[in-house]
mmCIF file with all atom_site columns, C-alpha atoms and ligand atoms in Angstrom:
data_model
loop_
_atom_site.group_PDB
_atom_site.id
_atom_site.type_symbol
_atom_site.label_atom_id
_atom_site.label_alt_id
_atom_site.label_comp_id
_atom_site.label_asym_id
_atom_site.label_entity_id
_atom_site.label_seq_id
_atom_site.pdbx_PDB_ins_code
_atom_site.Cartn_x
_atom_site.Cartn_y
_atom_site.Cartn_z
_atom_site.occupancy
_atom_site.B_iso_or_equiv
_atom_site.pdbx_formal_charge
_atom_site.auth_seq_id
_atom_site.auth_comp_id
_atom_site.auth_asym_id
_atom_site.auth_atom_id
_atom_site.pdbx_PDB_model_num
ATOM   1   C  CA  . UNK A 1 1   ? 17.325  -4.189  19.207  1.00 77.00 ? 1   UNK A CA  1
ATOM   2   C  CA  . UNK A 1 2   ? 16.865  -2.430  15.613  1.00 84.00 ? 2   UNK A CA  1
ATOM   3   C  CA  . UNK A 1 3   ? 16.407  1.388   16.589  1.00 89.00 ? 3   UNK A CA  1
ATOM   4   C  CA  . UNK A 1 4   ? 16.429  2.348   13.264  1.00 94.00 ? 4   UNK A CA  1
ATOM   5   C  CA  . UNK A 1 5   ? 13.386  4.520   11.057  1.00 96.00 ? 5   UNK A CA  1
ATOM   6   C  CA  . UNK A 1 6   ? 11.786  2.085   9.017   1.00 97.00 ? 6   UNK A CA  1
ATOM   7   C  CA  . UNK A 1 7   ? 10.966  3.180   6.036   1.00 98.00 ? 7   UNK A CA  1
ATOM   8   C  CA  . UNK A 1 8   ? 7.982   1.489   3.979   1.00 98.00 ? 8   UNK A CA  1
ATOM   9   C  CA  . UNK A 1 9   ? 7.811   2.282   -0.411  1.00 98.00 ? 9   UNK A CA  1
ATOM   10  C  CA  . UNK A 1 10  ? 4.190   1.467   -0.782  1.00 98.00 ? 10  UNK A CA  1
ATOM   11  C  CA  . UNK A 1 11  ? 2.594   1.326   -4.191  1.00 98.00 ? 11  UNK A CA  1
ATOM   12  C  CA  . UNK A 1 12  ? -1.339  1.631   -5.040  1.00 98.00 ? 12  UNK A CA  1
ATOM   13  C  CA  . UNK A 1 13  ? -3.120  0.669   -8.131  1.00 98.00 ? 13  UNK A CA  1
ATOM   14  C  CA  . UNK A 1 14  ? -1.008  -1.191  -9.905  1.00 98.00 ? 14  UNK A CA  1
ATOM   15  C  CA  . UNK A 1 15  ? -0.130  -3.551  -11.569 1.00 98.00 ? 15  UNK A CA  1
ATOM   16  C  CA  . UNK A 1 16  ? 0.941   -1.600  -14.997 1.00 96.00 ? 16  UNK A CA  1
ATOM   17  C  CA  . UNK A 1 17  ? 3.609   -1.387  -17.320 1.00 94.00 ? 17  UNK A CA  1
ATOM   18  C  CA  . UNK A 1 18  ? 5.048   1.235   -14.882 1.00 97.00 ? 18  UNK A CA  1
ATOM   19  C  CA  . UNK A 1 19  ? 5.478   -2.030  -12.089 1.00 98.00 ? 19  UNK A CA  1
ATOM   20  C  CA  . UNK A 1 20  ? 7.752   -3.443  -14.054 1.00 97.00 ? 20  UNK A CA  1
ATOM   21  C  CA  . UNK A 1 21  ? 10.597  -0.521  -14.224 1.00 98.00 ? 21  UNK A CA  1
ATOM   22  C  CA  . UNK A 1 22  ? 9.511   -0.175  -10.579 1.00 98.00 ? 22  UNK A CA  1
ATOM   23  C  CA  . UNK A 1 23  ? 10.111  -3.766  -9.907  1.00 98.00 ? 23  UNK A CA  1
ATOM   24  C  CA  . UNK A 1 24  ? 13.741  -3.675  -11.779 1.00 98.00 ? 24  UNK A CA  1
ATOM   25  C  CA  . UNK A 1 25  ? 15.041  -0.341  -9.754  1.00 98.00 ? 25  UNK A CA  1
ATOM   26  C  CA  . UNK A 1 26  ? 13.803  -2.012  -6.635  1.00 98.00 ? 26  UNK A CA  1
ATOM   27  C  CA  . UNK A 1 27  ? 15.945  -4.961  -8.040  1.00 98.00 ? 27  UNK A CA  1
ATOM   28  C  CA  . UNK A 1 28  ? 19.459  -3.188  -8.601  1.00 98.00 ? 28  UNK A CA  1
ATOM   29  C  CA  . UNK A 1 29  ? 19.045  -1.101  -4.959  1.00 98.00 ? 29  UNK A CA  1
ATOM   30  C  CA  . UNK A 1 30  ? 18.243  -4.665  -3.336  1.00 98.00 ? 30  UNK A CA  1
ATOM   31  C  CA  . UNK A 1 31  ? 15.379  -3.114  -1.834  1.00 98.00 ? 31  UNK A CA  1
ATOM   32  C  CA  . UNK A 1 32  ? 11.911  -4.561  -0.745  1.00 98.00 ? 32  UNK A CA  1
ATOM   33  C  CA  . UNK A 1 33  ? 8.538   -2.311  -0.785  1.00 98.00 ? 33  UNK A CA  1
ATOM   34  C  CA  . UNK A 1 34  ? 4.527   -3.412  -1.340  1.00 98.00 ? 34  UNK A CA  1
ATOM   35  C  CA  . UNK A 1 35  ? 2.527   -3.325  -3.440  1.00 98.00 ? 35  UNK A CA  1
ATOM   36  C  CA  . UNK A 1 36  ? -1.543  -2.347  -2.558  1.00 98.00 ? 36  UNK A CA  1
ATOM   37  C  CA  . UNK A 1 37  ? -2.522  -3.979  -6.039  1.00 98.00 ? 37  UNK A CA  1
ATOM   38  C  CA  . UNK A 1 38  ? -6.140  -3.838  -8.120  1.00 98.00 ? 38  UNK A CA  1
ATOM   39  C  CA  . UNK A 1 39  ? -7.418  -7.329  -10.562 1.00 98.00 ? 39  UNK A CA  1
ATOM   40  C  CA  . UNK A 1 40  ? -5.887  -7.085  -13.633 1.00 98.00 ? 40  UNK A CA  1
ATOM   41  C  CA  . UNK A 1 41  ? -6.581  -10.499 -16.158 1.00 97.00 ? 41  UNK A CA  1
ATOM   42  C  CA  . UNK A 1 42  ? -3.321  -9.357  -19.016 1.00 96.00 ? 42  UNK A CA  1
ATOM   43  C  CA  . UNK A 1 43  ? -0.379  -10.697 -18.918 1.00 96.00 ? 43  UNK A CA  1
ATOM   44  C  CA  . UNK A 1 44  ? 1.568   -7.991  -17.987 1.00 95.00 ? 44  UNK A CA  1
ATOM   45  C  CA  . UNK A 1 45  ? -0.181  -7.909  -14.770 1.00 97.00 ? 45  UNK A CA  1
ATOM   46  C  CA  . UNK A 1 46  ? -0.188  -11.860 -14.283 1.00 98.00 ? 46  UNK A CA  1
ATOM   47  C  CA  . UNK A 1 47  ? 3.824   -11.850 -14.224 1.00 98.00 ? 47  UNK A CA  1
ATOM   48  C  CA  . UNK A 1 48  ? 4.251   -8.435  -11.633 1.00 98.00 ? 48  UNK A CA  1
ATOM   49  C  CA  . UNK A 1 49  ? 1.913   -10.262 -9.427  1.00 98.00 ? 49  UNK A CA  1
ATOM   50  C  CA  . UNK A 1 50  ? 4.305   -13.392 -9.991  1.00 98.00 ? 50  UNK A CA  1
ATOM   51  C  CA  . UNK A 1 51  ? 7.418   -11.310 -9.901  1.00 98.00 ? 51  UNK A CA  1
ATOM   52  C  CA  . UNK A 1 52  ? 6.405   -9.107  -6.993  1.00 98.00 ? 52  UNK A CA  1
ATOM   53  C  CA  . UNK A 1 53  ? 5.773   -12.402 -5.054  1.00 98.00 ? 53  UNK A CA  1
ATOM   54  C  CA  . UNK A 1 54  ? 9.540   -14.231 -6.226  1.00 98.00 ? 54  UNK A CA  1
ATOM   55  C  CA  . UNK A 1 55  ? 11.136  -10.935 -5.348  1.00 98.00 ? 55  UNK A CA  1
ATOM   56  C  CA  . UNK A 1 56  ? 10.415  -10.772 -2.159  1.00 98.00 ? 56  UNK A CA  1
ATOM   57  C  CA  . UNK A 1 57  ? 8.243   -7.907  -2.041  1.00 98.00 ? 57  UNK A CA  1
ATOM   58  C  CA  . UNK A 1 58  ? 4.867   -8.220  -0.093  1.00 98.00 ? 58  UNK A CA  1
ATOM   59  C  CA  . UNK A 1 59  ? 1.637   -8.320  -1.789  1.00 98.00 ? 59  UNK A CA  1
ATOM   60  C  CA  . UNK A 1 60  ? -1.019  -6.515  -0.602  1.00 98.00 ? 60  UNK A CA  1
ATOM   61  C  CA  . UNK A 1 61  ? -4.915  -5.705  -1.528  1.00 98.00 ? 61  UNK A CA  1
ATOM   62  C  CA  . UNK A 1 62  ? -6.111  -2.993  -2.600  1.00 98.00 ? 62  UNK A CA  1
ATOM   63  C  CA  . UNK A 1 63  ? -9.460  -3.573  -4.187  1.00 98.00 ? 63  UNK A CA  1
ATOM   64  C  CA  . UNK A 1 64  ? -10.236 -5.959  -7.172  1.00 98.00 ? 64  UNK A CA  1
ATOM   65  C  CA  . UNK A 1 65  ? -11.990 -3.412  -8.899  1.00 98.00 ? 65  UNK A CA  1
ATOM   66  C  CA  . UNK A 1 66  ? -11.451 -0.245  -7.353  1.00 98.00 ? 66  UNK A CA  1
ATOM   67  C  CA  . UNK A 1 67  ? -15.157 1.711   -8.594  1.00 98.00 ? 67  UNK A CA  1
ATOM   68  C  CA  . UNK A 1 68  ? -15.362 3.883   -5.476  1.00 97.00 ? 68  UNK A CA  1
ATOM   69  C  CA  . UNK A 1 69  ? -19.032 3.648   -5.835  1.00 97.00 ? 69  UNK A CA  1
ATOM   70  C  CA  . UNK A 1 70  ? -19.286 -0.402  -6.147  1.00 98.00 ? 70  UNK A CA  1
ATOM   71  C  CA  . UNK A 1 71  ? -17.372 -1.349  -2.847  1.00 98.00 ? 71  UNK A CA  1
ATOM   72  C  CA  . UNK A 1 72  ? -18.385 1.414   -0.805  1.00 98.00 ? 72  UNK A CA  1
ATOM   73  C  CA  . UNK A 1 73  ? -21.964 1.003   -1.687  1.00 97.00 ? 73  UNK A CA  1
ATOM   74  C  CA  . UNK A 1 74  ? -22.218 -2.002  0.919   1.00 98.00 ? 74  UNK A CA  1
ATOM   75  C  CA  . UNK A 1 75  ? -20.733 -4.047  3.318   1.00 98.00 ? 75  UNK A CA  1
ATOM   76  C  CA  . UNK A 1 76  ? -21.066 -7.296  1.196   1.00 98.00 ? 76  UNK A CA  1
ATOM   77  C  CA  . UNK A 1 77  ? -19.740 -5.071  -2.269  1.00 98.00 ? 77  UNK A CA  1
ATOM   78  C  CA  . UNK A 1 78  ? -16.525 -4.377  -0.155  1.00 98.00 ? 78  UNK A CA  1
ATOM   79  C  CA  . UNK A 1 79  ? -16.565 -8.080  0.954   1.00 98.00 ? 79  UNK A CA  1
ATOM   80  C  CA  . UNK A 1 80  ? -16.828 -9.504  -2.383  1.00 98.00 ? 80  UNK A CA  1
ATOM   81  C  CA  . UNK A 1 81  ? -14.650 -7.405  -4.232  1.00 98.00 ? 81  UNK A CA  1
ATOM   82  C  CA  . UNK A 1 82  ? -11.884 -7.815  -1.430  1.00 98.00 ? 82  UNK A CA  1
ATOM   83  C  CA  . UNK A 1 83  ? -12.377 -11.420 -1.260  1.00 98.00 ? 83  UNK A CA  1
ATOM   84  C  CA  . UNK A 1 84  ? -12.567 -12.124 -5.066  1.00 98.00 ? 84  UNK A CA  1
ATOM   85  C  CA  . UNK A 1 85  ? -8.956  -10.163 -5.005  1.00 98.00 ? 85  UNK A CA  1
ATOM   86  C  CA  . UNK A 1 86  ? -7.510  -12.398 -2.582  1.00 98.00 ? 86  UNK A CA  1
ATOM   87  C  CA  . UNK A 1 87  ? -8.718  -15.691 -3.980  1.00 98.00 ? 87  UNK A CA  1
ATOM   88  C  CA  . UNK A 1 88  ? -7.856  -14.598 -7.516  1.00 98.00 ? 88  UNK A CA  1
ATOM   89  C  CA  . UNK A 1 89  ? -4.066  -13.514 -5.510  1.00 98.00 ? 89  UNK A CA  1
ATOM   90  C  CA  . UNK A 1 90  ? -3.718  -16.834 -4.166  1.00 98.00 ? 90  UNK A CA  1
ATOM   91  C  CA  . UNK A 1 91  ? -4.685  -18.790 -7.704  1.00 98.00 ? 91  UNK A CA  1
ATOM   92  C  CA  . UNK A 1 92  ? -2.184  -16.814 -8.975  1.00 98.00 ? 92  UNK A CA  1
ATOM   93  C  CA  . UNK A 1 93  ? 1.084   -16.755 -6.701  1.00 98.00 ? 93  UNK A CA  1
ATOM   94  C  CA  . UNK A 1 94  ? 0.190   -19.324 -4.055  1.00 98.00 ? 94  UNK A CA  1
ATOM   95  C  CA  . UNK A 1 95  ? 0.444   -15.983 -1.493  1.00 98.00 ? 95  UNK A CA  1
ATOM   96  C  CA  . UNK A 1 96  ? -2.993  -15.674 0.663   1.00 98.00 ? 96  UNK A CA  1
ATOM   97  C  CA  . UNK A 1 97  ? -2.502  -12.045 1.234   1.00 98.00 ? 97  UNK A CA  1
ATOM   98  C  CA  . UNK A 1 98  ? -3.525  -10.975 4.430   1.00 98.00 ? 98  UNK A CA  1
ATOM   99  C  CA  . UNK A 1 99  ? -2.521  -6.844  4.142   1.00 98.00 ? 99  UNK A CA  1
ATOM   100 C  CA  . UNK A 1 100 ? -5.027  -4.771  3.013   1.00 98.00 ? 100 UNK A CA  1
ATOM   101 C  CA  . UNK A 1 101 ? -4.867  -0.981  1.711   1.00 98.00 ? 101 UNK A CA  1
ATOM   102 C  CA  . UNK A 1 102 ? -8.651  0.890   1.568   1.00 98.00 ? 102 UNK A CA  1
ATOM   103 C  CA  . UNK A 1 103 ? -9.542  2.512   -1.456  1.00 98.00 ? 103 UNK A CA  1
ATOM   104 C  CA  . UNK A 1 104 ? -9.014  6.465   -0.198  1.00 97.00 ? 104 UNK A CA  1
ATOM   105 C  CA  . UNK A 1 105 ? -7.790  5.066   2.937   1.00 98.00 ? 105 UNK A CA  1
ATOM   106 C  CA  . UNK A 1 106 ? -9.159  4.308   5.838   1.00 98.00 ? 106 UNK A CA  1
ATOM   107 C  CA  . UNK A 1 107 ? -10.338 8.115   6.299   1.00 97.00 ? 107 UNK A CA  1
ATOM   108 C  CA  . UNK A 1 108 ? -11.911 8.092   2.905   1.00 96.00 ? 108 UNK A CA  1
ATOM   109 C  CA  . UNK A 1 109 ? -15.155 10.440  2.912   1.00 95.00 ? 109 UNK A CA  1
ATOM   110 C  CA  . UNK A 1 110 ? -16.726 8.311   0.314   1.00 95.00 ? 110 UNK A CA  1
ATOM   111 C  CA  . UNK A 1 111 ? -17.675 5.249   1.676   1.00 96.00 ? 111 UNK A CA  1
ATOM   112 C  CA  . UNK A 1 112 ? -21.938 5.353   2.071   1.00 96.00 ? 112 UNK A CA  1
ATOM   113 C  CA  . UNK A 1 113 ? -20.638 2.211   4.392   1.00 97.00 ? 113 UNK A CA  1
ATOM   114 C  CA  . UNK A 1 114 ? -19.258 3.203   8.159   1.00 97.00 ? 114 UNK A CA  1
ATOM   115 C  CA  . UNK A 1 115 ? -16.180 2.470   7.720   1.00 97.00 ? 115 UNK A CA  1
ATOM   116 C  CA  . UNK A 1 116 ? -15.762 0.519   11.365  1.00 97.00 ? 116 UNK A CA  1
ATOM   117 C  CA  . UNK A 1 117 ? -18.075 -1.606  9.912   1.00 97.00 ? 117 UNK A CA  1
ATOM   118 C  CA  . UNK A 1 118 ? -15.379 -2.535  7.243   1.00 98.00 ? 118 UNK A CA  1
ATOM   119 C  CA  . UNK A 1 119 ? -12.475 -2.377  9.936   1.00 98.00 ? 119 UNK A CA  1
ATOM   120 C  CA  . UNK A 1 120 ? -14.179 -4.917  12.365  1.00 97.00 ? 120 UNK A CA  1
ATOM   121 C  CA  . UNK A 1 121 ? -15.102 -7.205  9.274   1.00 98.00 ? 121 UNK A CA  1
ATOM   122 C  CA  . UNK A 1 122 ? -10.952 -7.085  8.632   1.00 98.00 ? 122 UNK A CA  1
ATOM   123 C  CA  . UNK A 1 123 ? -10.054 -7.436  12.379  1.00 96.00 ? 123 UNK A CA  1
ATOM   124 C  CA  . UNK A 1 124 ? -12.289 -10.394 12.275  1.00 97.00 ? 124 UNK A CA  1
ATOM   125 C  CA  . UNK A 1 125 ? -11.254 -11.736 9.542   1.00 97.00 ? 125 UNK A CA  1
ATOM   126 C  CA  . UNK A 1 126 ? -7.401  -10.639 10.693  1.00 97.00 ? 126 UNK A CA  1
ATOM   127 C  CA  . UNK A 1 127 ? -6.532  -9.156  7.821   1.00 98.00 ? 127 UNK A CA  1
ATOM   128 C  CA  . UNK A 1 128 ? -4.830  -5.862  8.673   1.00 98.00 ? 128 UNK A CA  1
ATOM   129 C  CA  . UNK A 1 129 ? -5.323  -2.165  6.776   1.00 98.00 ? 129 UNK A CA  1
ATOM   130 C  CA  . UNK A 1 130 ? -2.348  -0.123  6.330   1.00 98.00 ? 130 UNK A CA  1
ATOM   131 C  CA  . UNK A 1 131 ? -2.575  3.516   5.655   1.00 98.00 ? 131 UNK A CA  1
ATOM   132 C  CA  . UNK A 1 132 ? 0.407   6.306   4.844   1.00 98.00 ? 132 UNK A CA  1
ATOM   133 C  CA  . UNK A 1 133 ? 1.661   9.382   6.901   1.00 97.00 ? 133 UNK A CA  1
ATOM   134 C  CA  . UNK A 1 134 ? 3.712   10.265  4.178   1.00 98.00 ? 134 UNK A CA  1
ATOM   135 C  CA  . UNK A 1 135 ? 1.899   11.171  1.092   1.00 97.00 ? 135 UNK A CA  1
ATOM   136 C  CA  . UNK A 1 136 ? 4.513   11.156  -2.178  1.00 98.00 ? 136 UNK A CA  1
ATOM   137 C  CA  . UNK A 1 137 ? 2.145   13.702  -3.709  1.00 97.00 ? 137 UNK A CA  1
ATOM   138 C  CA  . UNK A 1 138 ? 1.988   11.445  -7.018  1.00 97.00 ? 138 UNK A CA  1
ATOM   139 C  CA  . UNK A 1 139 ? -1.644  11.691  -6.953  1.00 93.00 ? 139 UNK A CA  1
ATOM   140 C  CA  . UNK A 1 140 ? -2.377  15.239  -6.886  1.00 91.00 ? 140 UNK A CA  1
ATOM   141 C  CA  . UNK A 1 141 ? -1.209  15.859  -10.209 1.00 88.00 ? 141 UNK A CA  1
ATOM   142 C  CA  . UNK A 1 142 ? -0.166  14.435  -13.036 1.00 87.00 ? 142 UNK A CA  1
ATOM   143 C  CA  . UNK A 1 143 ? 3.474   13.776  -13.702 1.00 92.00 ? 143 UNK A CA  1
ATOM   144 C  CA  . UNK A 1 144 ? 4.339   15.568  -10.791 1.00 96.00 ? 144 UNK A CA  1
ATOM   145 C  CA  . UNK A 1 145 ? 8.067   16.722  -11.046 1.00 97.00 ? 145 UNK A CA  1
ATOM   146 C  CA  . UNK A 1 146 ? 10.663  14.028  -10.260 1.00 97.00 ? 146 UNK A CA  1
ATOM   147 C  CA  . UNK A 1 147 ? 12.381  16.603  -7.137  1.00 97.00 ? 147 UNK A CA  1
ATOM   148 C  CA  . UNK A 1 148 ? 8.641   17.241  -5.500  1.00 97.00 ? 148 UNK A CA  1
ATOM   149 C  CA  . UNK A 1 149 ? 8.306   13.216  -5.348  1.00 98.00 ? 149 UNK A CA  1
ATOM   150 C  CA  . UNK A 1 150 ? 11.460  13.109  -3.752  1.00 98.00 ? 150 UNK A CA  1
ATOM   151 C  CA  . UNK A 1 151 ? 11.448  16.475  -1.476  1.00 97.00 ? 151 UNK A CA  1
ATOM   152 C  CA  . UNK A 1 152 ? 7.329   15.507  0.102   1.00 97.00 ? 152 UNK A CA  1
ATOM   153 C  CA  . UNK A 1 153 ? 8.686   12.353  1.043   1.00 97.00 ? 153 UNK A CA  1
ATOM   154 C  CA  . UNK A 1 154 ? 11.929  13.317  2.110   1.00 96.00 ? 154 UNK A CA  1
ATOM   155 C  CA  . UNK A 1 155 ? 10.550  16.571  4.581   1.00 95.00 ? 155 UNK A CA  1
ATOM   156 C  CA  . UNK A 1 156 ? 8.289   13.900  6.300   1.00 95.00 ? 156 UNK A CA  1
ATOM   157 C  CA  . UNK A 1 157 ? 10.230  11.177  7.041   1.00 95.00 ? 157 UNK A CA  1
ATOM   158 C  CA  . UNK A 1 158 ? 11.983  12.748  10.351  1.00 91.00 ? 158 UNK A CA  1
ATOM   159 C  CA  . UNK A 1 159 ? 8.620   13.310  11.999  1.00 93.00 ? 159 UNK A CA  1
ATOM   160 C  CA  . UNK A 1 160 ? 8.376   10.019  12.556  1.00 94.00 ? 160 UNK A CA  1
ATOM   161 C  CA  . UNK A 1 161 ? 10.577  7.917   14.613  1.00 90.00 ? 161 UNK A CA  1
ATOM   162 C  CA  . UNK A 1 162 ? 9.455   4.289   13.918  1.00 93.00 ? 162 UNK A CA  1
ATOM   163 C  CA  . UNK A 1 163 ? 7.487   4.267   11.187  1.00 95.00 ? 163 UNK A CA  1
ATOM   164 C  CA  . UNK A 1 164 ? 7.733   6.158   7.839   1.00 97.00 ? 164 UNK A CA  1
ATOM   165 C  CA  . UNK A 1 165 ? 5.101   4.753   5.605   1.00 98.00 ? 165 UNK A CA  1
ATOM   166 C  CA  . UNK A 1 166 ? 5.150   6.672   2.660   1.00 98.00 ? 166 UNK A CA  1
ATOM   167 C  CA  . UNK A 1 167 ? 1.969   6.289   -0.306  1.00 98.00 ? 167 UNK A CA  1
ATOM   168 C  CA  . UNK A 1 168 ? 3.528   5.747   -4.002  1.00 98.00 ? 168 UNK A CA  1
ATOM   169 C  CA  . UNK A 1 169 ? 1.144   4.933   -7.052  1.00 98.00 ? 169 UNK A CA  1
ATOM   170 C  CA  . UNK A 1 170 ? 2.319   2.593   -9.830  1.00 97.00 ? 170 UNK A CA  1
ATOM   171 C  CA  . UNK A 1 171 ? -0.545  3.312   -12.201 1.00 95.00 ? 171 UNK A CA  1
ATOM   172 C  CA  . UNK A 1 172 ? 0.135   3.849   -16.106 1.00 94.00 ? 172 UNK A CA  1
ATOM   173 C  CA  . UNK A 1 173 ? 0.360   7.521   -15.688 1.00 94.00 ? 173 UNK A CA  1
ATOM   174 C  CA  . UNK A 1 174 ? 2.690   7.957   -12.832 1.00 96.00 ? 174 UNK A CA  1
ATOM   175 C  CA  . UNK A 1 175 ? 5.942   7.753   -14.848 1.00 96.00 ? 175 UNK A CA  1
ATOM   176 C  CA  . UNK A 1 176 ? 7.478   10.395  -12.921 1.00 97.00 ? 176 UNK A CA  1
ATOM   177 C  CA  . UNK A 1 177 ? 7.164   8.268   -9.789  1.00 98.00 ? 177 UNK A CA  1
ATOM   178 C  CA  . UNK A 1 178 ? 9.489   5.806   -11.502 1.00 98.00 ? 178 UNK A CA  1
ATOM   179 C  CA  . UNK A 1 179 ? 11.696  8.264   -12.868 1.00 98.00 ? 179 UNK A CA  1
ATOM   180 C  CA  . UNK A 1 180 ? 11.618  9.770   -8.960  1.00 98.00 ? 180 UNK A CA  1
ATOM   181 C  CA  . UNK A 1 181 ? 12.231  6.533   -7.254  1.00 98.00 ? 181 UNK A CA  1
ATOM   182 C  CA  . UNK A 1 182 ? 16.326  5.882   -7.561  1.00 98.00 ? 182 UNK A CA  1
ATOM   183 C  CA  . UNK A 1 183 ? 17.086  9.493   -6.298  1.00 98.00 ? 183 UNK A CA  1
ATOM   184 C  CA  . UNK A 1 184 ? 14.480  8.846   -3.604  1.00 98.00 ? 184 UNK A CA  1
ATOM   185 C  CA  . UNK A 1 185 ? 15.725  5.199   -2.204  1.00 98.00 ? 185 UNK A CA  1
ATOM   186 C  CA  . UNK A 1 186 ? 19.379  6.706   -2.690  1.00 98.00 ? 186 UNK A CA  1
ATOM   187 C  CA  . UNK A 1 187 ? 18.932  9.798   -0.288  1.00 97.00 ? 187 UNK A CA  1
ATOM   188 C  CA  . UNK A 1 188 ? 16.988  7.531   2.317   1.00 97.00 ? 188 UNK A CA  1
ATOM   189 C  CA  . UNK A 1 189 ? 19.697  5.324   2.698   1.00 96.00 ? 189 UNK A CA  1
ATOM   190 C  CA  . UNK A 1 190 ? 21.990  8.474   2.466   1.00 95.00 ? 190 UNK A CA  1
ATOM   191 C  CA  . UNK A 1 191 ? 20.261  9.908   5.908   1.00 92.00 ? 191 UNK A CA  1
ATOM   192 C  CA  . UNK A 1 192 ? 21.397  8.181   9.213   1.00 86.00 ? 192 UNK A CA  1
ATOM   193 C  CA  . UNK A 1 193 ? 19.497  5.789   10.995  1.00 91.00 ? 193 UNK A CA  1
ATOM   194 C  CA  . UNK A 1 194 ? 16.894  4.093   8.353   1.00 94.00 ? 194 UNK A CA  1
ATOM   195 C  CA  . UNK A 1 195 ? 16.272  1.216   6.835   1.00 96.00 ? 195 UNK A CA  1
ATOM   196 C  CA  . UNK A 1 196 ? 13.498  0.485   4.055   1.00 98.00 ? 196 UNK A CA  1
ATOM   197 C  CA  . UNK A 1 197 ? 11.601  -2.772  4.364   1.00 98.00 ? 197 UNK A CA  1
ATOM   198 C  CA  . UNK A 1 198 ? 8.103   -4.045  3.344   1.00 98.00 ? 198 UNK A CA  1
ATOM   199 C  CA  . UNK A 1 199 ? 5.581   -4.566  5.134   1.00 98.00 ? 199 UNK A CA  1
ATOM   200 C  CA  . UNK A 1 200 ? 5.341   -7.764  7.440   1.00 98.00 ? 200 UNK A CA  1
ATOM   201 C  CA  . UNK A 1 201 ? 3.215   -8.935  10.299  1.00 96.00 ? 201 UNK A CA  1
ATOM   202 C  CA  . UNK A 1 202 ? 6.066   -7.216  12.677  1.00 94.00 ? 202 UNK A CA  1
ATOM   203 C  CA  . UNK A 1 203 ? 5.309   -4.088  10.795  1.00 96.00 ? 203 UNK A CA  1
ATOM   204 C  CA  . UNK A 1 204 ? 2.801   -1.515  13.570  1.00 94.00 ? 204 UNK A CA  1
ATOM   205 C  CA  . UNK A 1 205 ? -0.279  -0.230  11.477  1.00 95.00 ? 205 UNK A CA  1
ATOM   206 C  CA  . UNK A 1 206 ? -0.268  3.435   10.407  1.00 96.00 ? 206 UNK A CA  1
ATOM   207 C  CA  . UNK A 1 207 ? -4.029  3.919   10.516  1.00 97.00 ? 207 UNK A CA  1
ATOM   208 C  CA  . UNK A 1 208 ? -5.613  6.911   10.099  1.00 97.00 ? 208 UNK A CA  1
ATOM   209 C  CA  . UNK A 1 209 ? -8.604  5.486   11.410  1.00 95.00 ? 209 UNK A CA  1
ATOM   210 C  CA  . UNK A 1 210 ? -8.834  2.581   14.119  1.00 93.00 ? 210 UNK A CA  1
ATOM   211 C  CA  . UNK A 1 211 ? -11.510 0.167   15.559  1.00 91.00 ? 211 UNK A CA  1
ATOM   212 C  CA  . UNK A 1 212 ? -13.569 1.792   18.053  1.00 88.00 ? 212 UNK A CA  1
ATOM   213 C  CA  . UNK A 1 213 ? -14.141 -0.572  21.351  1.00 78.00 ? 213 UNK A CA  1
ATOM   214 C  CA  . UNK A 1 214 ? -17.841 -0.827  22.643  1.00 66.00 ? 214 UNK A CA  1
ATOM   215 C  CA  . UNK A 1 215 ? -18.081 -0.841  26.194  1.00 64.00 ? 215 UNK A CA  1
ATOM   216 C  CA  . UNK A 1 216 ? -21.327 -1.719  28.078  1.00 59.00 ? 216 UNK A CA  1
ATOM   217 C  CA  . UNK A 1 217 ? -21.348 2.033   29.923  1.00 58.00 ? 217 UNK A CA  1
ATOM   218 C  CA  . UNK A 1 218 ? -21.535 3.403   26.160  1.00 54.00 ? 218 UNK A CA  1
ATOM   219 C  CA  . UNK A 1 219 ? -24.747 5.545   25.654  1.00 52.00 ? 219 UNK A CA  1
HETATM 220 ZN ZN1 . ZN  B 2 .   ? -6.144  3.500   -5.119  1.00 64.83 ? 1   ZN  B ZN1 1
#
């Protein structure tokens, strides 16, 4: 049996021009990650969603739209936009994508929707959410320094045993995530014990929040 840390590069909001140089350093380290992506209609976008798919990568949802204030406003907003992704997925690269990353994550304080609401329409539906325990830090700022990229990650991943899923943005502004990324995948193969792969349907959910069971004896 693999004992090994696996180690998931997961990407949010793309695709943009920044998925491609992504796409090509993933390419010379022969190494697979996800991709949580948003509905883009350019051309760019239509070939990383092709190339993401040939490479081997997995394909995930994020949202087609990604307005906060849209999906979150209803069950049947998040429904539509999610299911307008993943037909408009499919059209595209034959994949049915059955991953799913929330907007904010599953612990997002935004949603006017309860979010087990959303989670047992998913379950249901088995598509699975995937959160993070590692956070890259790309979000909190812009252009974040190259070595903070690398050191969050890298001061995380030996709390976790099994799974190190660690949250990457490929937006048009996160250049310094790119620029980050070869040092990154370099030292995590440097450390003992790890392998990075994508996400598949062996992969256990990190979920920050889960489905709550209803029992009868429930008040
Ligand atoms: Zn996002």
């Amino acid at each position: 049996m693999d004992t090994r840390r696996r180690v998931y590069l997961t990407f949010d909001d793309g695709p943009s021009a920044n998925t491609s140089k992504i796409l090509d350093v993933l390419q010379e380290y022969n190494v697979k990650a996800t991709f949580f992506v948003v509905g883009k209609t350019d051309a760019v976008s239509i070939n990383n969603y092709k190339r993401i798919v040939a490479e081997g990568h997995t394909l995930g949802m994020h949202s087609f739209s990604h307005k906060y204030n849209e999906i979150y406003a209803s069950k049947e907003a998040y429904i539509e936009d999610l299911t307008k992704l993943q037909d408009y997925l499919y059209e595209i690269t034959g994949v049915k994508s059955h991953y799913v990353r929330f907007p904010g994550g599953s612990s997002n304080q935004v949603s006017r929707v309860n979010m087990q609401e959303l989670i047992q329409y998913l379950n249901k539906n088995e598509i699975i959410y995937y959160d993070w325990n590692i956070a890259s830090g790309d979000a909190d700022a812009p252009n974040l320094s190259t070595d903070k990229i690398v050191s969050n990650c890298l001061s995380k991943i030996e709390v976790y045993n099994r799974e190190a899923m660690i949250l990457m943005h490929d937006a048009n502004d996160k250049r310094t995530t790119v620029e980050a990324l070869p040092m990154l995948i370099e030292q995590i193969q440097n450390m003992d014990d790890n392998v990075i792969v994508p996400i598949t349907d062996e992969t256990v959910p990190v979920q920050h929040v889960t489905a709550k069971v209803e029992t009868a004896t429930e008040p």
